[in-house]
Coordinates of C-alpha atoms in Angstrom, one line a residue:
Chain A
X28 CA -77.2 48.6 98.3
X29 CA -78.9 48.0 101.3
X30 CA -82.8 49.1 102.0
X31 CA -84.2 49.7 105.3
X32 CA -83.5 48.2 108.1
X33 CA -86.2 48.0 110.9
X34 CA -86.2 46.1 114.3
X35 CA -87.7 44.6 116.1
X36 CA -90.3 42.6 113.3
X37 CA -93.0 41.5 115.6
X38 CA -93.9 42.9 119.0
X39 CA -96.7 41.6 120.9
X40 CA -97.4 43.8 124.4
X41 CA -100.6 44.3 127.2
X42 CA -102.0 48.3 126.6
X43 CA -100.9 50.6 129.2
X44 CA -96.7 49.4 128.5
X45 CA -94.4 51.2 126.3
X46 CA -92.5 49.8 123.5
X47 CA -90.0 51.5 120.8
X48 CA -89.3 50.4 117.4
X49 CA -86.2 51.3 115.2
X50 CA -85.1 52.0 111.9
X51 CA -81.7 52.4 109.9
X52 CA -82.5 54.4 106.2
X53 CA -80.6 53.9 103.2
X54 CA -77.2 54.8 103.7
X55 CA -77.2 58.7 102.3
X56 CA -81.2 59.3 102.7
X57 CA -81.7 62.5 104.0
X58 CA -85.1 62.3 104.6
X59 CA -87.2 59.6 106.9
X60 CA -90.9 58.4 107.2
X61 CA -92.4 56.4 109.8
X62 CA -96.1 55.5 108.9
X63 CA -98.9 53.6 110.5
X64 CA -100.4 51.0 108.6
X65 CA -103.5 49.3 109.8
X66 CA -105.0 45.6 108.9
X67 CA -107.1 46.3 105.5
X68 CA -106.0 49.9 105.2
X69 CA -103.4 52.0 103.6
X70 CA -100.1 53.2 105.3
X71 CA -100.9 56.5 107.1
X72 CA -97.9 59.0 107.9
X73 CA -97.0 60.1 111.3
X74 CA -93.9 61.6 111.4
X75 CA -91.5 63.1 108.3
X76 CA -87.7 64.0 109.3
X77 CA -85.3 66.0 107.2
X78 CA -82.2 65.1 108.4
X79 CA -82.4 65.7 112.3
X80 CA -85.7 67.9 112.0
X81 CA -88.7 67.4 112.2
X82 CA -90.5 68.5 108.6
X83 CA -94.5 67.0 109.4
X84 CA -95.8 65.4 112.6
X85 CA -99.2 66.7 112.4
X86 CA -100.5 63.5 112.6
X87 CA -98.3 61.8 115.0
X88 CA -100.8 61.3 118.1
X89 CA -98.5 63.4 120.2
X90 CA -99.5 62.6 124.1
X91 CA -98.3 58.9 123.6
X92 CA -96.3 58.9 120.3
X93 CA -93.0 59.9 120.2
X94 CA -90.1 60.2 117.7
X95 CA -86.6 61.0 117.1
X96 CA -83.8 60.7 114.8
X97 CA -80.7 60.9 115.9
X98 CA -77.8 62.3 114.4
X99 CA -80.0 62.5 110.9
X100 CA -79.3 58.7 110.6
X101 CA -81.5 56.0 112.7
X102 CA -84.5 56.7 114.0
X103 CA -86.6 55.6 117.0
X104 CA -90.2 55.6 117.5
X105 CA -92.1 55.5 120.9
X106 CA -95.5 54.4 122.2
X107 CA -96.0 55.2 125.7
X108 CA -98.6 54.2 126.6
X109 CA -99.8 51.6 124.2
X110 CA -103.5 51.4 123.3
X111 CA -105.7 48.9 121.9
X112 CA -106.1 50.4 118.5
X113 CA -102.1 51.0 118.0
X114 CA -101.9 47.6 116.9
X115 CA -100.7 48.2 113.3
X116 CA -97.9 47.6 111.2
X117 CA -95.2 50.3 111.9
X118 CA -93.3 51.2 108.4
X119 CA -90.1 53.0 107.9
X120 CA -89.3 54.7 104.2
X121 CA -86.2 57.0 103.5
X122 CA -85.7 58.7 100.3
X123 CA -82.6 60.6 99.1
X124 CA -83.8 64.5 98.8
X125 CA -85.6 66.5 100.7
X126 CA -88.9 64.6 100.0
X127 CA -89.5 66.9 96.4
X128 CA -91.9 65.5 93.5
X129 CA -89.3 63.2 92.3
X130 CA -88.0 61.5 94.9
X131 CA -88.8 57.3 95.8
X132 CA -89.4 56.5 99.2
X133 CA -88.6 53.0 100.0
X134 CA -89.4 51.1 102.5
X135 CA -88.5 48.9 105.2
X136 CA -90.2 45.3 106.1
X137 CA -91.8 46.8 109.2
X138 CA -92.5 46.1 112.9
X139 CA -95.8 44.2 113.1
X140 CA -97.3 45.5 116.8
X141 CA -99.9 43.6 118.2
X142 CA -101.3 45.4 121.8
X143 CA -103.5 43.1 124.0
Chain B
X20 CA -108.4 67.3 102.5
X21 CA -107.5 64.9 100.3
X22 CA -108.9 60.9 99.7
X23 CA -108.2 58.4 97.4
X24 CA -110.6 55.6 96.1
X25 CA -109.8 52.5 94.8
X26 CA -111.7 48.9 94.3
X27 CA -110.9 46.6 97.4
X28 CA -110.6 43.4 95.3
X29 CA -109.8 43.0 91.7
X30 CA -109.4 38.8 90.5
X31 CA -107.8 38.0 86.9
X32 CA -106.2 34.8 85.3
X33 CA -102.8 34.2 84.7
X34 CA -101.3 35.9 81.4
X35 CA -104.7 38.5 81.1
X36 CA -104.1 42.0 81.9
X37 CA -105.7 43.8 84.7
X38 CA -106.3 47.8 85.2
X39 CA -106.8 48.9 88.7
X40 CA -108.5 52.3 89.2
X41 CA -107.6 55.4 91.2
X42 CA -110.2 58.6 92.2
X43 CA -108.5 61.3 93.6
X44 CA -109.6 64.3 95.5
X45 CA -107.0 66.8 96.5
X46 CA -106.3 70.7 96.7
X47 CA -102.8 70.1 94.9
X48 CA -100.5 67.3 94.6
X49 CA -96.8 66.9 93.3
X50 CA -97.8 63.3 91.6
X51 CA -99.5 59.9 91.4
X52 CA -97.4 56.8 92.8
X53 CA -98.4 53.1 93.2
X54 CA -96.6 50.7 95.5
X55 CA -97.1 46.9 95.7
X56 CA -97.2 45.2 98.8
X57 CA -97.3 40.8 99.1
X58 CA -98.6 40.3 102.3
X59 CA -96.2 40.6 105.3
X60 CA -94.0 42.6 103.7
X61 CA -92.8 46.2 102.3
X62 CA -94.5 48.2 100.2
X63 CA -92.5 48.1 97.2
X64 CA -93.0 51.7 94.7
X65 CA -93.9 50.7 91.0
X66 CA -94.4 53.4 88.9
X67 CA -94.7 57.9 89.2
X68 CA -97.2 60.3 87.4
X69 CA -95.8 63.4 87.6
X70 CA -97.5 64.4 84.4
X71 CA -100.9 63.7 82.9
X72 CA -100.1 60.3 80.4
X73 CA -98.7 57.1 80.5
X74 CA -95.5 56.4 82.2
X75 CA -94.5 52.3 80.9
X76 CA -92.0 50.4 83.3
X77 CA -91.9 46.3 81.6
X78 CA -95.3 44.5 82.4
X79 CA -96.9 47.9 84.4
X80 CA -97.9 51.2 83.1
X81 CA -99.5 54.3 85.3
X82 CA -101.6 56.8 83.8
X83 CA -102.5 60.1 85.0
X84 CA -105.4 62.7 84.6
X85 CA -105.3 65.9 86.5
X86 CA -108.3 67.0 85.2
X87 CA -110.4 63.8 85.7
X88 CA -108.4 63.5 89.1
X89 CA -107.8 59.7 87.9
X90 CA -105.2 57.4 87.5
X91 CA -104.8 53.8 86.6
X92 CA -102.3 50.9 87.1
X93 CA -102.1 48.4 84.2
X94 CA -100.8 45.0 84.4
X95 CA -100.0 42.5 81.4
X96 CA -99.1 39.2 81.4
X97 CA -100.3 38.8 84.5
X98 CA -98.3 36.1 86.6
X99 CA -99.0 34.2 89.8
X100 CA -96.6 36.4 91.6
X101 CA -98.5 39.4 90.7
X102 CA -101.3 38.8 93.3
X103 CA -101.0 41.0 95.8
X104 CA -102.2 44.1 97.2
X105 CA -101.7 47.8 95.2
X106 CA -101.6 51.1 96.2
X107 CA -102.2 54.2 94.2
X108 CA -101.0 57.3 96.3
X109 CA -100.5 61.2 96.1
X110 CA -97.5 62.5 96.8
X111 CA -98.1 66.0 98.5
X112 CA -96.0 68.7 99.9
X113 CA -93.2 68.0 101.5
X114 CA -92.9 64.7 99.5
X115 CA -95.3 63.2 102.2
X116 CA -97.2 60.1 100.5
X117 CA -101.3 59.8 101.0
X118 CA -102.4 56.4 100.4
X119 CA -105.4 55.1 99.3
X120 CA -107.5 51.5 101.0
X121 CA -105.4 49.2 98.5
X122 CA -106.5 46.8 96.2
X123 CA -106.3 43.1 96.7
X124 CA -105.1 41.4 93.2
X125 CA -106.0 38.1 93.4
X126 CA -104.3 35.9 89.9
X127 CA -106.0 32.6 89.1
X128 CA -104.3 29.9 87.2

């Protein structure tokens, strides 16, 4: 089976441009996770799709983040424009259900961004 | 809201075991998960507590203590391959995982 799929894996851009990252779930994974993981820290969540929906985005920094998964299959995330401190490791997970207390998330390698 | 401590760094030798602590503070959680991450890549899920007690996969085991709010991670026979960083998290509503630092695991021959 294959995991997660994410693209591009390194990124390096000035602040002020845009830049998008995308990820492909486990085939059949209804729900999917983008999180934000800084150097030293812990993967933060930003934005939690069931299917096409969106289920949590309250911390998705919303006047330059943006998300969206199409068709409840790939999704694509958005920085527009980049900052400084959005330099991070950008993670995708899917997991099967509808994100109860028994179901995995796995994830993807990640998009390493780095904004100078 | 809800925060997770662990110890930044934890060193060990090859074939010793390890235990890597977890302090939790949260208003209600589903569960207790760790995920292990080598550097540069994808955090990679170990182990679930949905209930107080030890859950035992091979070499790791989890335990879980609502009422302390604590969890562990324990690793036997440790191996080189083990060294890298770990990741005790609460799964909250919504299956939404909240992570804490990490723990750097470093195994010396």
């Amino acid at each position: 089976e294959a995991g997660v799929a994410q693209s591009p894996r390194y990124k390096i851009i000035e602040k002020r441009q845009s830049v998008a990252f995308w990820c492909n779930p486990i085939s059949g994974h209804a729900t999917l996770y983008w999180y934000q993981q800084i150097l030293g820290q812990g993967p933060k969540l930003l934005i939690q799709f069931q299917n096409n929906g969106v289920v949590d985005d309250s911390q998705l920094p919303k006047d330059r983040f943006s998300a969206e998964r199409l068709k409840g299959v790939d999704s694509t995330l958005k920085i527009q424009p980049a900052k400084l401190e959005d330099s991070a490791v950008y993670l995708c997970a899917s997991s099967l259900l509808a994100g109860g207390p028994a179901d995995t998330q796995y994830f993807g390698p990640g998009t390493r961004l780095t904004v100078l | 809201g809800q925060s997770l401590e662990q110890p930044s760094e934890v060193t060990a030798v090859e074939g010793a075991i390890v235990q890597i602590n977890c302090t939790y503070q949260t208003s209600g959680f589903y569960g207790l998960s760790w995920y292990q991450q080598h550097d540069g890549g994808a955090p990679t899920f170990l182990s679930y507590n949905a209930l107080d007690g030890l859950e035992e996969t091979g070499r790791f085991s989890s335990f879980l203590s609502r009422s302390d709010s604590y969890g562990y991670l324990l690793l036997q026979e440790l191996q080189m391959k083990d060294s890298a960083s770990y990741f005790c998290a609460l799964k909250a509503q919504g299956g939404k995982l909240i992570f804490g630092q990490g723990t750097e695991l470093s195994v010396k021959p």
